[in-house]
Coordinates of C-alpha atoms in Angstrom, one line a residue:
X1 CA 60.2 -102.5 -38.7
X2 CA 59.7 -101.9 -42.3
X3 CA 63.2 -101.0 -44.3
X4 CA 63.7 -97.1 -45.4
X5 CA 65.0 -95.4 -47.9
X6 CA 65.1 -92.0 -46.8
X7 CA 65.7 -90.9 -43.5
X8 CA 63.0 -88.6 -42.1
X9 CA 63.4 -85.9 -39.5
X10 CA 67.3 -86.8 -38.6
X11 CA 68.8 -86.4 -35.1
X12 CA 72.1 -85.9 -36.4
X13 CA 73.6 -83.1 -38.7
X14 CA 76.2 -82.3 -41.5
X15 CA 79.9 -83.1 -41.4
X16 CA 81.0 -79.3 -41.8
X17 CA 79.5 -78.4 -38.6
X18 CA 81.7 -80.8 -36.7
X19 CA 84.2 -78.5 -38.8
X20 CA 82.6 -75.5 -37.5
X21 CA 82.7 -76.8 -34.1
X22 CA 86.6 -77.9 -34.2
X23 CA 87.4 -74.7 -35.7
X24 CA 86.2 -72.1 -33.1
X25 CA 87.9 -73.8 -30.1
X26 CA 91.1 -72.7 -31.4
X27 CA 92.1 -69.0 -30.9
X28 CA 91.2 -66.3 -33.9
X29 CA 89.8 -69.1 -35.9
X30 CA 87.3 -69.2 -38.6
X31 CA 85.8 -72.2 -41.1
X32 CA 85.7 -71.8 -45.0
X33 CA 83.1 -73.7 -46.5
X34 CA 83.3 -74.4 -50.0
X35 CA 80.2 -74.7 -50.9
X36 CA 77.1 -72.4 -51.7
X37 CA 75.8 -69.8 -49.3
X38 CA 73.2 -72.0 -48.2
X39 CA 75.1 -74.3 -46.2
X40 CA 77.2 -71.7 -44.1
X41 CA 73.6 -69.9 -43.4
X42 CA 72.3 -73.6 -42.5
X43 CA 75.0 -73.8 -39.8
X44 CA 75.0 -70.3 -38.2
X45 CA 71.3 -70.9 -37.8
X46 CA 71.3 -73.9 -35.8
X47 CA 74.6 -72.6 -33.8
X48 CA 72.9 -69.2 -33.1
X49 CA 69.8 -70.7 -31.8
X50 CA 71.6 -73.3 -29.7
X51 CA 74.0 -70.8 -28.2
X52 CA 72.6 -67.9 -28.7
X53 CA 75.3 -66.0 -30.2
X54 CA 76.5 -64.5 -33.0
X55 CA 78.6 -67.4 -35.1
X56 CA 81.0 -66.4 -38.3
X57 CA 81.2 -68.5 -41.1
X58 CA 83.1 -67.3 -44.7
X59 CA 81.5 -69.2 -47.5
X60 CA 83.0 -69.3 -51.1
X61 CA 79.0 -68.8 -52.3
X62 CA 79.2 -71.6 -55.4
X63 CA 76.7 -71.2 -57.7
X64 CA 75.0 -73.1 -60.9
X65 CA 78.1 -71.9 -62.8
X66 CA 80.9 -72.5 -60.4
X67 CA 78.9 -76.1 -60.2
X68 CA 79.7 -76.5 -63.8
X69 CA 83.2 -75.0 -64.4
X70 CA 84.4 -75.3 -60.6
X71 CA 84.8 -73.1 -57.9
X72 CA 88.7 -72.7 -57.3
X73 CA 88.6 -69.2 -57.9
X74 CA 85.8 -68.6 -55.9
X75 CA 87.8 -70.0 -53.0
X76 CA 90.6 -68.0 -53.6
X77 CA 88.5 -65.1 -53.7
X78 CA 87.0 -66.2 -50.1
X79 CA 90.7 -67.0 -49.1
X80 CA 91.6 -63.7 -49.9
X81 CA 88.9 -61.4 -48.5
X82 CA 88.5 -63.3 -45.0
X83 CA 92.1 -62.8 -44.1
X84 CA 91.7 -59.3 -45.5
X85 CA 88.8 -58.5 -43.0
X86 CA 89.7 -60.9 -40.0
X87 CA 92.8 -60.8 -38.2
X88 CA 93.5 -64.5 -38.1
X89 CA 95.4 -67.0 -36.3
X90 CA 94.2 -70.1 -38.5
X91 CA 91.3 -71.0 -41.7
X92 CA 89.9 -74.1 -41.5
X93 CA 88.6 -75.0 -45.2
X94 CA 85.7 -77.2 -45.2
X95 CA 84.3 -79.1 -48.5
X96 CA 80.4 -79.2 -48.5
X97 CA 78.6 -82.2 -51.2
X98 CA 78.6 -79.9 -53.8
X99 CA 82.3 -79.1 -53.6
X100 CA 82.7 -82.5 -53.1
X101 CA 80.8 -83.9 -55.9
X102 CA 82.1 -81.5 -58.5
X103 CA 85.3 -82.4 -58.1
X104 CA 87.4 -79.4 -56.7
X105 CA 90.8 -79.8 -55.2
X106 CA 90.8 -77.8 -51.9
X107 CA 94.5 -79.4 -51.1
X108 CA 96.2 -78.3 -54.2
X109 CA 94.0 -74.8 -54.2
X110 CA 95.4 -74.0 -51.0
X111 CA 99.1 -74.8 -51.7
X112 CA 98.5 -72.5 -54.7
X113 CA 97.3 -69.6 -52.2
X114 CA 99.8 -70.0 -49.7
X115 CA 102.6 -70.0 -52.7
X116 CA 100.8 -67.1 -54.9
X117 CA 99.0 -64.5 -52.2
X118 CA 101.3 -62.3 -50.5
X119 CA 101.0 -62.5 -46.7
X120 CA 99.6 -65.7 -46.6
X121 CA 101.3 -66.2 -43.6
X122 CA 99.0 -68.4 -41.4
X123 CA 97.9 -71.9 -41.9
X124 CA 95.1 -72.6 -43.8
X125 CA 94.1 -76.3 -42.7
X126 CA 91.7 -78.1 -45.8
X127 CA 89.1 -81.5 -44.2
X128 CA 86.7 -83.3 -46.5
X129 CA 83.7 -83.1 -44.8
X130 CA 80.8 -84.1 -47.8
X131 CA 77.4 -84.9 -45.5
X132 CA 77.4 -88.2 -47.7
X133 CA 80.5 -89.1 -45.8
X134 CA 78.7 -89.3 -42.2
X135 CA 77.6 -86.5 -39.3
X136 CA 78.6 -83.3 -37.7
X137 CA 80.3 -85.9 -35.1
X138 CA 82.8 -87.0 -37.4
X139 CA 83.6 -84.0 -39.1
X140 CA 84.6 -82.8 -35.6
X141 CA 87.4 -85.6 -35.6
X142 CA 88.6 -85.2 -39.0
X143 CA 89.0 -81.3 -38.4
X144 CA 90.7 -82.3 -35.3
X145 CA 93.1 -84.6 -36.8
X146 CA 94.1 -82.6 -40.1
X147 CA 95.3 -79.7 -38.1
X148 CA 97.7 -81.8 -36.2
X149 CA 98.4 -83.7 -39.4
X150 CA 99.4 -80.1 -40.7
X151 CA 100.9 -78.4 -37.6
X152 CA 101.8 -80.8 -35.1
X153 CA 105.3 -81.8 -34.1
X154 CA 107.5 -81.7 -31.1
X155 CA 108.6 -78.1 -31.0
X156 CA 108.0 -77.8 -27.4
X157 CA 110.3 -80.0 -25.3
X158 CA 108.4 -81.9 -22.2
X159 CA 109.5 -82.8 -19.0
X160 CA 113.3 -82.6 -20.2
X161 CA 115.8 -80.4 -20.7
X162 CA 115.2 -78.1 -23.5
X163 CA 117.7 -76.3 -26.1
X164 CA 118.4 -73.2 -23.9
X165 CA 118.7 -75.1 -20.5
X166 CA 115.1 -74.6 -19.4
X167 CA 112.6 -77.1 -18.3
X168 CA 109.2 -77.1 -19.7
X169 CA 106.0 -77.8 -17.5
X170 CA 104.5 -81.6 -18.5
X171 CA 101.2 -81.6 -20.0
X172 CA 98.5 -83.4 -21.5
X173 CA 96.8 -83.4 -24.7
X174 CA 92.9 -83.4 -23.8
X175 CA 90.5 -83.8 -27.2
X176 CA 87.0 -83.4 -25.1
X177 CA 84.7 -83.4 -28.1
X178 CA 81.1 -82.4 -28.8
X179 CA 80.7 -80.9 -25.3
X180 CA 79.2 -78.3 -23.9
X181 CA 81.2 -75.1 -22.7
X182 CA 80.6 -75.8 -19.2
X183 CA 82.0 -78.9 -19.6
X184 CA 85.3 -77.5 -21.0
X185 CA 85.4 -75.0 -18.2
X186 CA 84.8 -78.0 -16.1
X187 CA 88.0 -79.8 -17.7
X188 CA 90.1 -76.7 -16.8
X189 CA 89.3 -76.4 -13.5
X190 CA 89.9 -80.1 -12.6
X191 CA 93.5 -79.7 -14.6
X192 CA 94.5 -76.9 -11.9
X193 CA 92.8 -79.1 -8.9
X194 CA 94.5 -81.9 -9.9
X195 CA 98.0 -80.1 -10.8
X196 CA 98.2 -81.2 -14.3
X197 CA 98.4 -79.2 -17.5
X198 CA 95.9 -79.9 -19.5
X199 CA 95.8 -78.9 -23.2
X200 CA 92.2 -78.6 -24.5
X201 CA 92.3 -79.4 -28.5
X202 CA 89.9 -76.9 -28.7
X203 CA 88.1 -75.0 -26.2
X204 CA 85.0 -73.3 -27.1
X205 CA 84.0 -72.6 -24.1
X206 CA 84.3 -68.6 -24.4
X207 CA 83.9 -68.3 -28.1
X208 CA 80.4 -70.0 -27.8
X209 CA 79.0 -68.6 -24.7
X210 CA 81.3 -65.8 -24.3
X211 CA 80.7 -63.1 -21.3
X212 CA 78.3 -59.9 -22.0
X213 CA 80.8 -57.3 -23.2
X214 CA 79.9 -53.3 -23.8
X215 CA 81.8 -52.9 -27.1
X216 CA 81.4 -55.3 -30.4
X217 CA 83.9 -57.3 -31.0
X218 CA 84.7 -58.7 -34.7
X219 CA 85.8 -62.5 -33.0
X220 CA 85.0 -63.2 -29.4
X221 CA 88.1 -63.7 -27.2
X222 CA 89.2 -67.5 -26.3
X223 CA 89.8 -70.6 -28.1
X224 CA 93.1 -72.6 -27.5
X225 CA 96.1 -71.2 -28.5
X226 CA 97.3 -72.6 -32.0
X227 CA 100.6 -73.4 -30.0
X228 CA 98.7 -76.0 -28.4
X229 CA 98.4 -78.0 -32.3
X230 CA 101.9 -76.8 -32.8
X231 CA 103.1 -78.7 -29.5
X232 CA 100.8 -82.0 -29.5
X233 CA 103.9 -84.3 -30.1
X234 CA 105.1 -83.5 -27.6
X235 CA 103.0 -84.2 -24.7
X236 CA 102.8 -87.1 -21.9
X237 CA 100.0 -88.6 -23.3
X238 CA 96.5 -87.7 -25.3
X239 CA 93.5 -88.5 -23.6
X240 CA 91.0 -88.3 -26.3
X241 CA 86.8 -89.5 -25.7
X242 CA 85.9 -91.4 -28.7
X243 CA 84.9 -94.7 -28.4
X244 CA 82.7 -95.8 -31.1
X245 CA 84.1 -93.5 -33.7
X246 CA 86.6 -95.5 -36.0
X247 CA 90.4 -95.6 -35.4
X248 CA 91.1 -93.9 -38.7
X249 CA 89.3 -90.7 -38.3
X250 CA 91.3 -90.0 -34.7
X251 CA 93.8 -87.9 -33.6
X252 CA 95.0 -89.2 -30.7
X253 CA 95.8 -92.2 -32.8
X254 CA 97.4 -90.3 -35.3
X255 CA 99.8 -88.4 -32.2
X256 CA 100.8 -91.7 -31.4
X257 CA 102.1 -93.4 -34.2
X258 CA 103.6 -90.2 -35.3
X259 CA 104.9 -89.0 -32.4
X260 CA 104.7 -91.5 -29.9
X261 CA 102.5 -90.0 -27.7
X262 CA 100.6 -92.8 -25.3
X263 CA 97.1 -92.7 -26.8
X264 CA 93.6 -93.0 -24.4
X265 CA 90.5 -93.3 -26.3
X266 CA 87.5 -93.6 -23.9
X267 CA 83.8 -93.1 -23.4
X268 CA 83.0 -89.2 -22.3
X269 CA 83.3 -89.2 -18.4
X270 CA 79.4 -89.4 -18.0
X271 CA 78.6 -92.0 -15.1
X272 CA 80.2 -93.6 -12.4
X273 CA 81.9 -96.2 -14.2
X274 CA 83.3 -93.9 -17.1
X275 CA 84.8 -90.8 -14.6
X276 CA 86.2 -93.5 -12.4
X277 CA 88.3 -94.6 -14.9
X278 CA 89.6 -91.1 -16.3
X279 CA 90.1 -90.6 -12.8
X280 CA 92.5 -93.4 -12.7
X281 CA 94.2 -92.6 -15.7
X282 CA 94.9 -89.1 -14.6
X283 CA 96.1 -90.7 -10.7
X284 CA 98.9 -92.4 -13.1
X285 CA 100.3 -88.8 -14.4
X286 CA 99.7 -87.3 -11.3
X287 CA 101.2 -90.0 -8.9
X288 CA 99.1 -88.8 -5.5
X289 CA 95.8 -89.6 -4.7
X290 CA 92.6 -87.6 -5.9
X291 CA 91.7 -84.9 -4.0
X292 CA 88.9 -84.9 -1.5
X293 CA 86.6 -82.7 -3.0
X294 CA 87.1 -84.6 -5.9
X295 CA 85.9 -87.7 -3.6
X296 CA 83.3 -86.2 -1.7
X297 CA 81.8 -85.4 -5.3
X298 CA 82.1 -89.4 -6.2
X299 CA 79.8 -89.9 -2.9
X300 CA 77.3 -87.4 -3.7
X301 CA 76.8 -89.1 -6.5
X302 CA 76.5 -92.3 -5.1
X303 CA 73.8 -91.4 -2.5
X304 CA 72.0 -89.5 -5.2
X305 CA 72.0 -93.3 -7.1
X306 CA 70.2 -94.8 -4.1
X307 CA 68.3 -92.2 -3.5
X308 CA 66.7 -92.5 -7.1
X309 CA 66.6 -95.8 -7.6
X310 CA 62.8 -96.5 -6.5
X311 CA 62.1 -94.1 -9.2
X312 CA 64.3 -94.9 -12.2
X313 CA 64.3 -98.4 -11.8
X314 CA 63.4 -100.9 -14.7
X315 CA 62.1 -97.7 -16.4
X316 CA 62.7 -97.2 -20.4
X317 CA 64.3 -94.5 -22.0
X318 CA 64.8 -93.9 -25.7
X319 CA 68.5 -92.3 -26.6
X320 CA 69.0 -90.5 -30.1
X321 CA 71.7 -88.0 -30.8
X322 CA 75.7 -88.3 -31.4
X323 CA 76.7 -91.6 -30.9
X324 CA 79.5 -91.1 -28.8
X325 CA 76.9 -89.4 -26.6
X326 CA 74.5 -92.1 -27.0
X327 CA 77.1 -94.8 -26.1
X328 CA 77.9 -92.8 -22.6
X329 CA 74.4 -91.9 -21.4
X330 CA 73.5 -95.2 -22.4
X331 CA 76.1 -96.8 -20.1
X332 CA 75.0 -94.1 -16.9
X333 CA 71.2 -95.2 -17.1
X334 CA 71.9 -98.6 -17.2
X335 CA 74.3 -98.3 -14.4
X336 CA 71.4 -96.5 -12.6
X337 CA 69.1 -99.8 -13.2
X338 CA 67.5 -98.5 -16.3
X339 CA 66.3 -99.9 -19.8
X340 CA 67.4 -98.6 -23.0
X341 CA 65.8 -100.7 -26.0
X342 CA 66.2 -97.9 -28.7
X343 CA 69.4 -95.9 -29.8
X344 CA 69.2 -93.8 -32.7
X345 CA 72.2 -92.5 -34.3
X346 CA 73.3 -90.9 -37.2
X347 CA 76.5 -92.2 -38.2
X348 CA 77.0 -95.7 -39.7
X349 CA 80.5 -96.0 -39.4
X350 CA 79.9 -95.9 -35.4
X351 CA 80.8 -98.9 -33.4
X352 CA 78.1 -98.2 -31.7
X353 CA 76.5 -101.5 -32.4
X354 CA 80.3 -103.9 -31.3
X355 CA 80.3 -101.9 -28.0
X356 CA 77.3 -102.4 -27.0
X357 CA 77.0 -106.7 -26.1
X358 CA 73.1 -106.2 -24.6
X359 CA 71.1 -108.2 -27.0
X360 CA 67.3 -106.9 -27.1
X361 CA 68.1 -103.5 -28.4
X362 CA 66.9 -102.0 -31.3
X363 CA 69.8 -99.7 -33.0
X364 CA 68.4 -97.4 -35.9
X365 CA 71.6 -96.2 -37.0
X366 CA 69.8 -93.8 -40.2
X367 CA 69.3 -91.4 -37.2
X368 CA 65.8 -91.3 -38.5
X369 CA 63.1 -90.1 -36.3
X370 CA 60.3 -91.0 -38.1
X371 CA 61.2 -94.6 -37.8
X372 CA 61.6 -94.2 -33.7
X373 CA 58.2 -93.1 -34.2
X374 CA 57.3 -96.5 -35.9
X375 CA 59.3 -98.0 -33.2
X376 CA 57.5 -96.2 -30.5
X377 CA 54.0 -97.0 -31.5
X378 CA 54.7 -100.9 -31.1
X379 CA 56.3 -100.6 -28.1
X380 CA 56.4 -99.3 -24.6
X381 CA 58.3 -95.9 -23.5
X382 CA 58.8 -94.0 -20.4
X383 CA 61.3 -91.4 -21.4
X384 CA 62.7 -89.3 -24.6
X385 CA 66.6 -87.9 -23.9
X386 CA 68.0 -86.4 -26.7
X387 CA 68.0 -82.7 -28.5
X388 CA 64.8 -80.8 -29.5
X389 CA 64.8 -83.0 -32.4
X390 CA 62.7 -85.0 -30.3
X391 CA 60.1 -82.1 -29.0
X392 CA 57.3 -83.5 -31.3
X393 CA 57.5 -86.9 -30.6
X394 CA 57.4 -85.9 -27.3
X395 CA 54.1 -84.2 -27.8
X396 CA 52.8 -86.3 -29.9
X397 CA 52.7 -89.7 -27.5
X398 CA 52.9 -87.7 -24.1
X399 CA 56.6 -88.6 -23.1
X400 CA 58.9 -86.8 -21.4
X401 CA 61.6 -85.1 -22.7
X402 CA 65.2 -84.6 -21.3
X403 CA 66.8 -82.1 -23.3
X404 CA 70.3 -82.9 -24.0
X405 CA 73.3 -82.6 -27.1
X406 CA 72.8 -80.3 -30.1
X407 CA 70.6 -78.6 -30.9
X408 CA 68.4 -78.1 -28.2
X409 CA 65.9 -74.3 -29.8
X410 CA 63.0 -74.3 -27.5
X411 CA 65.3 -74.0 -24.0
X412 CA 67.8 -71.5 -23.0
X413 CA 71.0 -72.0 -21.0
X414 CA 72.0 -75.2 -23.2
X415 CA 75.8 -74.1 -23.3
X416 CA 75.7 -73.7 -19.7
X417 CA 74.5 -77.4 -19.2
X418 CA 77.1 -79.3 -17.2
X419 CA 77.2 -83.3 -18.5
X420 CA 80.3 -84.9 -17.3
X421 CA 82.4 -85.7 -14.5
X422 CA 80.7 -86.8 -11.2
X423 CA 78.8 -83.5 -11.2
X424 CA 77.4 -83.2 -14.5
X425 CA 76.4 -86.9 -13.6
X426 CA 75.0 -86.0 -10.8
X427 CA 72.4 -83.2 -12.8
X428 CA 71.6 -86.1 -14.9
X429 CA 70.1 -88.5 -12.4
X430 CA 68.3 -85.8 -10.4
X431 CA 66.8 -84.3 -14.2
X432 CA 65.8 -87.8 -15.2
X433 CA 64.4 -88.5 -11.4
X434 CA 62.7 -85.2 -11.3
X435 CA 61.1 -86.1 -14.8
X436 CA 59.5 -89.4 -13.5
X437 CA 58.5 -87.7 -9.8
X438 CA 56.6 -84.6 -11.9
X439 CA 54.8 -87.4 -13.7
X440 CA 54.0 -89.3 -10.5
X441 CA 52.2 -86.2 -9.1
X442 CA 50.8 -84.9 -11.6
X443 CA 48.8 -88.0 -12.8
X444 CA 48.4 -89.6 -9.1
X445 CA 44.6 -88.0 -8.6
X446 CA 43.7 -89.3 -12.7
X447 CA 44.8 -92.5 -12.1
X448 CA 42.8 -93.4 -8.9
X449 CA 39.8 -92.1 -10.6
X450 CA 40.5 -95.0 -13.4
X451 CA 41.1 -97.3 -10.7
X452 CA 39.1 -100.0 -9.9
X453 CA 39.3 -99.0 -6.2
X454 CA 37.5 -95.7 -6.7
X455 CA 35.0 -97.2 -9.2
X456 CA 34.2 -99.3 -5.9

């Protein structure tokens, strides 16, 4: 393939919607960007489509002066009116490239507000988050981290006796990631089947696909409490699915050489192989074995692999989305006997590349989608999986598409996919089966026809 030098139709998107992400799966929580008006309306857009519901984000609305002279009293005017009209519990300040570029100090702004602005009283958490710097993946980690690097600690004793005598329930510190919200409910519910508290770090699950309700609401109820930050020291362990992503940018590394706090970094529980081992790390807490429906669930899945696998068999699918996404899908279709020669990413920092050993792949880290397209018309494709991104590609050379990550526009329900555990695995095989069988049937009668035999 011919070298780029401008990526073209991306599958990926920019680091302040990680923020954005990070931000609302914490209880009465907004994100600041500073930036101009643009880029907050950029993100509600895709967020509103891909959920569709109504997403808040402030902006601090930079312009061509504040480019020139710097926007710190923009952002204390933004500081300022947002906790004026929202009754908040936390502000997550975002940078944006211009803020970036120009050269303002959010840090040392925000000391100055929470010194100088009466009832300042909650905690305004400040991330770098320039697009330059990598993808809405990672700005999801690095939001994640600097609110425990700013309220984290070990104010809630664990499994010990506590100041006044009493004994507080064990937990542990789950960071899901760019999930879905059914997936988050899905973590909740195996917490209470398995008996083991489990604090999300956040959970959007309500705040992006909240219930119908008859009167407005200002914020949608939900989100983890900010308690849960506050507490994150002190837990059994954080189990935290990132793989790829570097060491630097994660906070269940940071809990751990802060705090101490046993640290479990592994692929998102999509596929056998990958829920079997987060199974096993939760057996170790739990000390019984796993449940029977939880079993039962594991054999479903397993007959649903045999069942499928005169149909996805030796077949080639094409990944592109998040990497961490990329990385786990890619490991459940190759468990399933598939071929995956091309994974395009967004985010060069990814390991993407070291944990993956199969030679014979071709990894197009610019996340461009033009150049899958380059890639495509010299070689041969069964399958599309990724977002919408990919709708016109899919069009374009008559593939399939399997809709899956962010942002998928063109189909409803996306927040209500379920993607891990053995049941969101088990939707996957019979989607990507059900893809290949539709094709089988619906080109069996054209295909005879351009058979020799019928020519005959």
């Amino acid at each position: 393939m011919p070298e780029h030098y401008a990526t073209v139709n991306p599958c990926y998107h920019c680091m302040p919607l990680g923020a954005i992400f990070a931000a609302k799966g914490f209880e009465k929580t907004l994100t600041l960007l500073h930036g101009s008006q643009g880029c907050a309306t950029y993100m509600r857009r895709h967020l509103a489509r891909h959920f569709h519901e109504p997403v808040d984000v402030v902006s601090s609305s930079l312009n061509e002066k504040d480019a020139i002279y710097g926007g710190e009293e923009n952002l204390k005017k933004a500081l300022r009116n947002t906790c004026k009209q929202y009754n908040l519990q936390m502000i997550i300040v975002a940078s944006t490239c211009l803020s970036e570029t120009i050269g303002d100090d959010i840090g040392a702004v925000i000391k100055d507000v929470e010194k100088g602005v009466p009832g300042m009283a909650i905690p305004l958490v400040s991330v770098s988050t320039p697009s330059y710097q990598g993808s809405f993946s990672r700005g999801y980690w690095k939001t994640i981290k600097a609110a425990l690097e700013k309220l984290s600690g070990k104010s809630s004793p664990c499994a010990q006796e506590g100041d006044k005598g009493r004994v507080e329930k064990p937990f542990i510190n789950i960071i899901p990631g760019l999930v879905t919200p059914q997936d988050l409910r899905w973590f909740l519910r195996l917490g209470e089947l398995l008996g083991i508290d489990f604090h999300l770090l956040g959970n959007y699950a309500n705040t992006f696909d909240a219930p119908w309700e008859t009167s407005f609401k200002l914020m949608p109820e939900g989100g983890s409490p900010i308690s849960y930050l506050r507490e994150a020291g002190a837990a059994l362990a954080t189990i935290e699915f990132s793989v790829v992503h570097p060491e630097a940018d994660s906070p269940a590394v940071f809990l751990q050489q802060k705090f101490d706090v046993p640290a479990f970094r592994m692929p998102y529980p999509v596929g056998l192989d990958a829920v079997d081992k987060f199974m096993k790390v939760l057996t170790t807490f739990r000390g019984e074995k796993i449940p029977g429906e939880i079993t039962e669930n594991r054999g479903r899945l397993l007959d649903a692999m045999a069942d499928a696998h005169k149909v996805l068999f030796a077949k080639k699918a094409v990944l592109f989305g998040e990497s961490e996404y990329v990385f786990s899908v890619y490991r459940t279709l190759r468990e399933w006997g598939m071929e995956c020669p091309a994974l395009v990413y967004g985010e060069r920092e990814s390991l993407l590349k070291e944990e993956i050993k199969e030679k014979g792949i071709t990894f197009i880290d610019s996340g461009s989608m033009f150049e899958l397209k380059e890639w495509i018309n010299c070689n041969e494709v069964d399958l599309l999986l990724g977002s919408s991104v990919g709708a016109s590609l899919s069009l374009e050379f008559g593939l399939p598409l399997l809709r899956r990550g962010f942002p998928i526009h063109d189909r409803f329900g996306a927040g209500r996919v379920l993607t891990v555990g053995y049941e969101g695995t088990l939707s996957l095989i019979d989607d990507t089966a059900n893809m290949f069988a539709a094709e089988i049937h619906a080109s069996f009668r054209r295909k005879l026809k351009e058979s020799y035999l019928w020519k005959v």
